[in-house]
Short mmCIF file of C-alpha atoms and ligand atoms in Angstrom, two decimals:
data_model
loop_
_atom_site.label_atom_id
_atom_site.label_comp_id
_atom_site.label_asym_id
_atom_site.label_seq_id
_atom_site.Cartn_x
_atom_site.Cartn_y
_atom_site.Cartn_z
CA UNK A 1 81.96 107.74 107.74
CA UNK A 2 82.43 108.79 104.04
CA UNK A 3 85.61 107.14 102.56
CA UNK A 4 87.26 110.62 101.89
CA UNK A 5 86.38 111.66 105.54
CA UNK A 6 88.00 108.31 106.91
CA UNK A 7 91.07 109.21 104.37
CA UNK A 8 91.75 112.67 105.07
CA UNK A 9 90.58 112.86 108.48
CA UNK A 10 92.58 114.70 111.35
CA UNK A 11 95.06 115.34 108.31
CA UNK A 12 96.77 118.74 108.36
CA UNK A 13 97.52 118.88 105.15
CA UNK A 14 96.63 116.86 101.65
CA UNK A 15 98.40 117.53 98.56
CA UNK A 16 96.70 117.40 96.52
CA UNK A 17 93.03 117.27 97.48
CA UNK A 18 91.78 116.69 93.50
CA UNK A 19 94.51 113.32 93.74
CA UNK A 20 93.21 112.15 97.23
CA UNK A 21 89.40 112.23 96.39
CA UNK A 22 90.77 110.30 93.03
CA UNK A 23 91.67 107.47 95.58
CA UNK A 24 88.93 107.89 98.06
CA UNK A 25 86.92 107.20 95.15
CA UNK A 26 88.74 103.86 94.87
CA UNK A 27 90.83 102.57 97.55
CA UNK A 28 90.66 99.15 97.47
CA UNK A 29 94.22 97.74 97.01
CA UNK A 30 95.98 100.89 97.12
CA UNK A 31 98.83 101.44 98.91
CA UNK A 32 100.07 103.83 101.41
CA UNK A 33 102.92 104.25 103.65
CA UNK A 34 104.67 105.86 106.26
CA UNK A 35 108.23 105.67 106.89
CA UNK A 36 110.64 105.61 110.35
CA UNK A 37 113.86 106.12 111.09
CA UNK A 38 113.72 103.27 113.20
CA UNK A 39 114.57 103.45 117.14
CA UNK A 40 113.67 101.36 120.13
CA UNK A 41 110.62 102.62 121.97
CA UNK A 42 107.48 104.32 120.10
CA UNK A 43 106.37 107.97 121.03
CA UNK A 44 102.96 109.91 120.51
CA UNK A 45 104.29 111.15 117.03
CA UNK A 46 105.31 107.71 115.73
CA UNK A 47 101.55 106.46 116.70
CA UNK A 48 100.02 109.55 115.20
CA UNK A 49 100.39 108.78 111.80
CA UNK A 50 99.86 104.93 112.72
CA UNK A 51 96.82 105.96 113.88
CA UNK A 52 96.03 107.25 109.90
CA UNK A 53 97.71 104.31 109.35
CA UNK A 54 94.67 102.50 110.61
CA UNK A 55 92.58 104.60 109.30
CA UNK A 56 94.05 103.95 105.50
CA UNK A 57 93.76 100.29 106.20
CA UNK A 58 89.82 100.43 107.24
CA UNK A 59 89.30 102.24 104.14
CA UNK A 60 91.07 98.77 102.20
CA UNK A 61 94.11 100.23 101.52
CA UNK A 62 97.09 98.27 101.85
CA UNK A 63 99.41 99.58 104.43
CA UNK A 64 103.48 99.58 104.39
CA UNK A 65 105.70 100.78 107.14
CA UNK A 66 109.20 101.53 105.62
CA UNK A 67 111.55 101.03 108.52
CA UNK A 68 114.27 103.06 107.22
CA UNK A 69 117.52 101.43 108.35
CA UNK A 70 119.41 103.25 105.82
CA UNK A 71 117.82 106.84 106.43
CA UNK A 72 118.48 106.23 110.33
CA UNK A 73 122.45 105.43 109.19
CA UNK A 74 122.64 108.22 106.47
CA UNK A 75 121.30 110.42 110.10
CA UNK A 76 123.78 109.13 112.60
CA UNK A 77 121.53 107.51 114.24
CA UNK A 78 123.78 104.59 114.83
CA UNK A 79 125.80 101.49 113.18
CA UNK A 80 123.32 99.42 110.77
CA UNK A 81 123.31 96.40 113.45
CA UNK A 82 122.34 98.89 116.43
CA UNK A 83 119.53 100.19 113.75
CA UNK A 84 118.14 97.08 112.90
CA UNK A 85 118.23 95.88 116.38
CA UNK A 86 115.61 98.97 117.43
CA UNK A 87 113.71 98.12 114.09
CA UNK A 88 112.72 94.95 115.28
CA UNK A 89 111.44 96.58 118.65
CA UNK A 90 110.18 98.84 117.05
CA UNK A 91 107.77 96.90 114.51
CA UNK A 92 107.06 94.40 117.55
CA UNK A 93 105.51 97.98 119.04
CA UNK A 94 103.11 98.81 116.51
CA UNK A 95 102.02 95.37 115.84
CA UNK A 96 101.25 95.83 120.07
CA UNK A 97 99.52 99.06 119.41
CA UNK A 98 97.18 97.69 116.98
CA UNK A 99 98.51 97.50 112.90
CA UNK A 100 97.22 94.42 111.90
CA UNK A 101 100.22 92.05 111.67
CA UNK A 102 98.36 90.34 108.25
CA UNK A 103 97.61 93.10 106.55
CA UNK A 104 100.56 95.23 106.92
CA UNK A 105 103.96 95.07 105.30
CA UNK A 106 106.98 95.92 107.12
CA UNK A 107 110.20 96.44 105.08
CA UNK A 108 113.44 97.67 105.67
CA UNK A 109 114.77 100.03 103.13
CA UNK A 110 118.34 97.86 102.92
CA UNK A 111 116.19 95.43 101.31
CA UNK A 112 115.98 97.23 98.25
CA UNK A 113 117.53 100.67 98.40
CA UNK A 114 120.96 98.84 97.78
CA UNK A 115 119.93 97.31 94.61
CA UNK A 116 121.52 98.32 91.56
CA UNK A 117 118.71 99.72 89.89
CA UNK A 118 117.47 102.25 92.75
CA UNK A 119 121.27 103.60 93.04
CA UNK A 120 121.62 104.15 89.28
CA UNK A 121 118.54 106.02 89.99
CA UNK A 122 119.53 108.24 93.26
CA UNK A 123 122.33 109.01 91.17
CA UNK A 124 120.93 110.36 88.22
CA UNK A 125 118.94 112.53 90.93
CA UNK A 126 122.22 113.57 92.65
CA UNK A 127 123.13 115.39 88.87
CA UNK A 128 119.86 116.93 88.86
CA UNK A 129 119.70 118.53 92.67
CA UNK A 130 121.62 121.65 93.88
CA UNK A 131 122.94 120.89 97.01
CA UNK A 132 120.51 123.75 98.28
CA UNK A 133 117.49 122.34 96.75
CA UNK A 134 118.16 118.90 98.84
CA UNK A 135 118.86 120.88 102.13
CA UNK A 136 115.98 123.06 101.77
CA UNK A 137 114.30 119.55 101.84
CA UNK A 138 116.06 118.08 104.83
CA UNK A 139 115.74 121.16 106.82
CA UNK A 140 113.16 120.43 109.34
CA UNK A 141 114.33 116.75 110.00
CA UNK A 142 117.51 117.28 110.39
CA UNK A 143 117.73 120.43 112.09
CA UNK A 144 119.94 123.43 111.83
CA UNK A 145 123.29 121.91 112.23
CA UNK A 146 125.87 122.10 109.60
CA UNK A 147 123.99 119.11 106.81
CA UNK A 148 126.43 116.21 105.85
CA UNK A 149 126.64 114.68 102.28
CA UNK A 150 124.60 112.07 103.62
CA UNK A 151 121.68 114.44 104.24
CA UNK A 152 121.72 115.57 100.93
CA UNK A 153 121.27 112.07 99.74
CA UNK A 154 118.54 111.25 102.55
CA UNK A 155 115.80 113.85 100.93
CA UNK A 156 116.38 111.78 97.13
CA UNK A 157 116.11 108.50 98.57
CA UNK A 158 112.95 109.03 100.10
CA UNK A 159 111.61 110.21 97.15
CA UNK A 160 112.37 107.09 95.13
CA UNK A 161 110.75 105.28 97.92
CA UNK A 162 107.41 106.02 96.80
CA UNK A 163 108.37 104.74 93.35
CA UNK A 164 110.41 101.42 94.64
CA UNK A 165 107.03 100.32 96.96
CA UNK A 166 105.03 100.84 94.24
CA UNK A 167 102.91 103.62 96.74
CA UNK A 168 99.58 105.43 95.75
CA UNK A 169 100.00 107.99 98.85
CA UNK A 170 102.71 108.82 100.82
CA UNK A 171 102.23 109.70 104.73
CA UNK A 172 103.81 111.68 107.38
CA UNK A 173 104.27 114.26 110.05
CA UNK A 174 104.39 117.86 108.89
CA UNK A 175 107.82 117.54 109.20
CA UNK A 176 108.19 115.65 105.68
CA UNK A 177 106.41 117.98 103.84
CA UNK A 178 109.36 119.19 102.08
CA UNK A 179 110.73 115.97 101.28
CA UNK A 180 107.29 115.47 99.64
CA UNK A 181 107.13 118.25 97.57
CA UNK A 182 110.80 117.47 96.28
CA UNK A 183 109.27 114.21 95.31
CA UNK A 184 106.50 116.23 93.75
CA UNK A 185 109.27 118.14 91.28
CA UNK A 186 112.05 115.30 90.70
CA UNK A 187 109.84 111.76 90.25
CA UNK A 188 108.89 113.44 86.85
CA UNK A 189 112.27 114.25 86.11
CA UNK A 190 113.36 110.71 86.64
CA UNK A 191 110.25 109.51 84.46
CA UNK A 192 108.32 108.33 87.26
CA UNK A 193 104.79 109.64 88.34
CA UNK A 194 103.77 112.23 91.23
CA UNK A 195 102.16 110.39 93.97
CA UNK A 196 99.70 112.02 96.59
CA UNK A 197 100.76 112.77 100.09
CA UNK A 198 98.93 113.27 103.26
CA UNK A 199 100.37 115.13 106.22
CA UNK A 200 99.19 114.35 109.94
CA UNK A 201 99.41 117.38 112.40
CA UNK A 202 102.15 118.11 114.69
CA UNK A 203 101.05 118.28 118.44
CA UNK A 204 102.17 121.31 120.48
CA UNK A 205 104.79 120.84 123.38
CA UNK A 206 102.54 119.28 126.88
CA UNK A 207 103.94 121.71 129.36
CA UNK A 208 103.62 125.27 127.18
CA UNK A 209 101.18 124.94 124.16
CA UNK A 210 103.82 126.03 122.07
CA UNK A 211 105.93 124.88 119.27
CA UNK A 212 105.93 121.07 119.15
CA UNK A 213 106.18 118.27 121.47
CA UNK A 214 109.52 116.58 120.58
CA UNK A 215 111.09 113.39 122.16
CA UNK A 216 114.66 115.28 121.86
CA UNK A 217 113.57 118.37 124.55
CA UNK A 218 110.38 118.94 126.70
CA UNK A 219 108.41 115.81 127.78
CA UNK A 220 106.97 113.61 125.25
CA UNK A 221 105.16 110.00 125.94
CA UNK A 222 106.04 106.98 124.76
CA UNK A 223 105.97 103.36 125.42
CA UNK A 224 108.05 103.51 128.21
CA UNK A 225 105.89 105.63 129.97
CA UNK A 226 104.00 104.12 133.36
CA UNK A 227 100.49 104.45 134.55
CA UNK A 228 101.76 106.82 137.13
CA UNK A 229 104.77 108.84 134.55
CA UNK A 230 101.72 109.08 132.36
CA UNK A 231 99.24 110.88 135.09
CA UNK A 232 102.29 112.95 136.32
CA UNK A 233 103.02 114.68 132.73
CA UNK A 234 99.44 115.00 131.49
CA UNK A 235 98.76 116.49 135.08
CA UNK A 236 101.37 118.88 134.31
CA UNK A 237 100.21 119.93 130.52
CA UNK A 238 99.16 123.39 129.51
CA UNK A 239 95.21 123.49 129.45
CA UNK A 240 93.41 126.40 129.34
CA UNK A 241 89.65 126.04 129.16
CA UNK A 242 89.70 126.93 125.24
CA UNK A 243 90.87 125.10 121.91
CA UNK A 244 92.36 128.67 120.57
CA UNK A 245 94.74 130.19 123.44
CA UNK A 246 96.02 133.81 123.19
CA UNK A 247 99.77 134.07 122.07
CA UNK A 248 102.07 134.08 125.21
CA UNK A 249 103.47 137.78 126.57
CA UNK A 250 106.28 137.16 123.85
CA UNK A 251 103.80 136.74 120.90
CA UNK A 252 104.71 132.95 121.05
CA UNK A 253 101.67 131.23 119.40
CA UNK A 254 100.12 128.32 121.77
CA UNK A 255 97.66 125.54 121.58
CA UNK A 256 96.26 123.38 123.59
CA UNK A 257 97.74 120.21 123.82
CA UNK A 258 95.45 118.65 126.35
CA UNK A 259 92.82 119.14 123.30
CA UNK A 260 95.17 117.88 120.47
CA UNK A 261 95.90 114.82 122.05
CA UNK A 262 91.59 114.14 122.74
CA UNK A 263 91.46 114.92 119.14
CA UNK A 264 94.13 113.23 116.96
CA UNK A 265 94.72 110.12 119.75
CA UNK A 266 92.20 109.46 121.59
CA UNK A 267 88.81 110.05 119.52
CA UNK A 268 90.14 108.19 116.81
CA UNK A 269 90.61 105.08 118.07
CA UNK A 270 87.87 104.79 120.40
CA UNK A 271 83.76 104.68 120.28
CA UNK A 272 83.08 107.24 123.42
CA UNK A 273 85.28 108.74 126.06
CA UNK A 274 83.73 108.57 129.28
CA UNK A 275 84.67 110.94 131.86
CA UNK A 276 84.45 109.81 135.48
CA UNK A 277 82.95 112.18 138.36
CA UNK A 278 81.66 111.76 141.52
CA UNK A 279 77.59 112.23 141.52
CA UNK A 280 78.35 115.10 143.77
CA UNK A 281 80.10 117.00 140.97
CA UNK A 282 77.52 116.13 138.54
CA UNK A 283 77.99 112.30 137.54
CA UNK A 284 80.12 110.82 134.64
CA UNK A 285 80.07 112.54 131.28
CA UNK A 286 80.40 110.73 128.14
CA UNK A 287 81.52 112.05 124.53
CA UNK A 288 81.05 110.78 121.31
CA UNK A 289 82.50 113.46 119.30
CA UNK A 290 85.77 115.72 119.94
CA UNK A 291 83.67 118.23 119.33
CA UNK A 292 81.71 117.73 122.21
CA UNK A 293 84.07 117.97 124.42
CA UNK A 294 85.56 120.51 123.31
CA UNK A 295 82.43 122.53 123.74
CA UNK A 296 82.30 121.31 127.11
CA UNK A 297 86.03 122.71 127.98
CA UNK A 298 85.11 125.58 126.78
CA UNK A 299 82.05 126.57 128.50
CA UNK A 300 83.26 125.04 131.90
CA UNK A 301 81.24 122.20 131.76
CA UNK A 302 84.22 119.95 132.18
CA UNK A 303 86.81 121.30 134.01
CA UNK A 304 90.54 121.09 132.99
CA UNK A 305 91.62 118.41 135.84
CA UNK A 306 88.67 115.83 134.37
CA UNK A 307 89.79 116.41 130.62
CA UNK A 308 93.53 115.70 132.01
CA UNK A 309 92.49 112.69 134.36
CA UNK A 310 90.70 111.12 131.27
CA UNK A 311 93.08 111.96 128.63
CA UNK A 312 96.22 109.98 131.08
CA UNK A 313 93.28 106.93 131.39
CA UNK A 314 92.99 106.59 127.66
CA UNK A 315 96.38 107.46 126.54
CA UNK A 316 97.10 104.81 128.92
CA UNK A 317 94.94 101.92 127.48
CA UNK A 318 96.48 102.83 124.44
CA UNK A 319 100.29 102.11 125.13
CA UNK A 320 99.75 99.06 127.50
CA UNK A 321 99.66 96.81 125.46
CA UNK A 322 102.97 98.53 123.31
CA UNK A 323 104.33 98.95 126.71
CA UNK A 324 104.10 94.96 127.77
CA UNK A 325 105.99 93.98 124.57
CA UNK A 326 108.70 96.29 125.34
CA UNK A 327 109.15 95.39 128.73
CA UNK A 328 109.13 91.43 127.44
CA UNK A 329 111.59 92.41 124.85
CA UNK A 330 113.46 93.85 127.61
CA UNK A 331 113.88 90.19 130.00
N1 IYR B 401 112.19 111.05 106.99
C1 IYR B 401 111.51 110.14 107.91
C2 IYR B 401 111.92 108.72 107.71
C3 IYR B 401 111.63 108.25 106.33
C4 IYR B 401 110.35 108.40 105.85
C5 IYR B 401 110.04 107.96 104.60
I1 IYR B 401 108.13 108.32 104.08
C6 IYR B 401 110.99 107.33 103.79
O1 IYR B 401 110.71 106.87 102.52
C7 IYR B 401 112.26 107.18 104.29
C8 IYR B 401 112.56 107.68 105.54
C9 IYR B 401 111.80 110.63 109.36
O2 IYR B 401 112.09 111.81 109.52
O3 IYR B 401 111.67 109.84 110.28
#
C-alpha cells in the first residue's frame, strides 16, 4: 500500500491533507502520538486509534503514547496514585495487543508537564483563552456538565503536548477534534508551529446503529470481555444487510456497527477473514478486502448471523492476548 494510503487510512478526518501528504512523503523518524486518560482495562475505542497507531509505525514513524496522568486528574478521574496504578495496566494492554514494546515510547505527562518551562507556558495560554474558547474545546470530552477550572486548563495542556514531545502529527478519536483545532490557533500564538492531526472514526452504538458506542452507557467491548460475553453482545448488534441504514422512525441517523467494526478492527490487522459455513449452506467464504464483504452483506450473499459469528471470532483473537495480561495482572 502507498505510504499516504497506509497514513490516512480508515481516518475520518485529516487536517490538513496538503500537511499529511508533506509527511507521507517522508516519514521516516517522524513522530506521532495518541494520548489516554489512562484507566485499567482497554476498550474498542482505545485500540482503534492503536490500530493507526500501528499503522504510523509500519510506515517508520516513531510512535508515542502519552498516558495522561495529569489530564485523567485535571478530569476526576481519580487520585494521581489510583491513575498511575491503571496506567501501568493499561500500557501492559497495548504492549499485549500488539505496539511494539521497542519501538514505542510510553510517557506519562507528570514527567514533564510539571516542569517549569511547560507551566510558564500553559500560563501565558491561560491570558490568551476566553474561558469560552477553552470550553468550546473540552465540550465533547467532557460532556455537558457544569466545566471546572480544571477543564479549562485540560484543552491548553494538550495543546502544548504536541510541542513538549516534539510531535509531527497528532492522533485521536473524533472526539479531540476540537482540542486540535485550538492547537491549530494558539501554538502560533505561543511561537510554536501548527502540527498535523489525524482523526480515527467513531463507531456507532452495537445494539442501535446510532450515536456512538461508549464504555459509560450501552455495551462496549473491552479486555475484559470473554469468548462467550463477546459472542453474546455481537449476537445482539444492530445489522441490517446494508452499510447505509435508513434513519430510525425518529429521524435518528444509524449505521451499521456490525460493518464498522469488519472495517476499522478487523480488516486492518489481519490478511483475510474467513467465514466458516457448513458445505450445505454453501462452504466457507473468505475476504480479502472490506469491501468485499460488504458487497456480500449487501446482496445476501452472507447473511447477518455469519458476518456476526465471524466478527465475535476475530474480535476475539484480537483481545486474548490483552485479555491474559489483565487477568495475570489481576492474581
Ligand atoms: N483528551 C484525551 C486524552 C489526552 C490526549 C492527548 I492527544 C493529550 O496530549 C493529552 C490528553 C482523552 O479524551 O482521552
Amino acid at each position: 500500500m502507498d505510504t499516504y494510503d497506509l497514513i490516512t487510512r480508515n481516518a475520518e478526518e485529516v487536517v490538513t491533507d496538503e500537511e499529511v501528504r508533506e509527511l507521507a512523503a517522508d516519514p521516516e523518524g517522524k513522530r506521532t502520538y495518541v494520548g489516554y486518560e489512562p484507566s485499567g482495562v482497554l476498550h474498542l475505542g482505545h485500540l482503534l486509534t492503536a490500530n493507526k497507531l500501528i499503522d504510523l509505525q509500519e510506515a517508520g514513524m516513531e510512535v508515542v503514547v502519552l498516558l495522561a496522568d495529569v489530564h485523567a486528574y485535571l478530569n476526576g478521574k481519580g487520585t494521581f496514585e489510583e491513575i498511575r496504578e491503571t496506567a501501568e495496566q493499561m500500557k501492559a494492554q497495548f504492549i499485549a495487543y500488539g505496539l511494539d514494546e521497542e519501538s514505542t515510547e510510553f510517557v506519562y505527562g507528570s514527567e514533564f508537564q510539571l516542569d517549569e518551562e511547560y507551566t510558564l507556558d500553559l500560563h501565558e495560554l491561560e491570558l490568551s483563552t476566553t474561558m469560552n474558547r477553552a470550553q468550546r474545546a473540552m465540550a465533547e470530552i467532557q460532556g455537558d456538565e457544569t466545566a471546572k477550572v480544571s477543564h479549562l486548563v485540560y484543552p491548553l495542556m494538550q495543546t502544548l503536548d504536541i510541542e513538549y514531545l516534539d510531535l509531527d502529527l497528532a492522533v485521536g478519536g473524533l472526539d479531540q477534534r476540537k482540542v486540535h483545532m485550538l492547537a491549530r490557533e494558539k501554538l502560533p500564538e505561543v511561537d510554536y508551529e501548527v502540527r498535523p492531526a489525524l482523526h480515527t472514526p467513531i463507531v456507532a452504538d452495537l445494539t442501535s446503529g446510532e450515536g456512538k458506542m461508549s464504555s459509560s452507557e450501552g455495551i462496549t467491548i473491552s479486555m475484559e470481555d470473554s469468548t462467550e460475553d463477546l459472542a453474546e453482545k455481537v449476537n445482539s448488534a444492530y445489522c441490517p444487510p446494508t452499510r447505509d441504514p435508513e434513519p430510525d422512525e425518529d429521524g435518528n441517523e444509524r449505521e451499521n456497527p456490525v460493518l464498522e467494526l469488519f472495517e476499522y478492527h478487523v480488516f486492518p490487522r489481519f490478511e483475510e477473514i474467513v467465514v466458516e459455513r457448513p458445505e450445505k449452506y454453501g462452504g466457507d467464504l473468505t475476504y480479502e478486502t472490506y469491501e468485499s464483504l460488504a458487497a456480500d452483506l449487501e446482496s445476501g450473499e452472507l447473511h447477518p448471523a455469519d458476518a456476526k459469528g465471524t466478527l465475535a471470532s476475530y474480535l476475539d483473537e484480537l483481545i486474548a492476548p490483552g485479555r491474559e495480561k489483565l487477568h495475570e495482572l489481576r492474581e
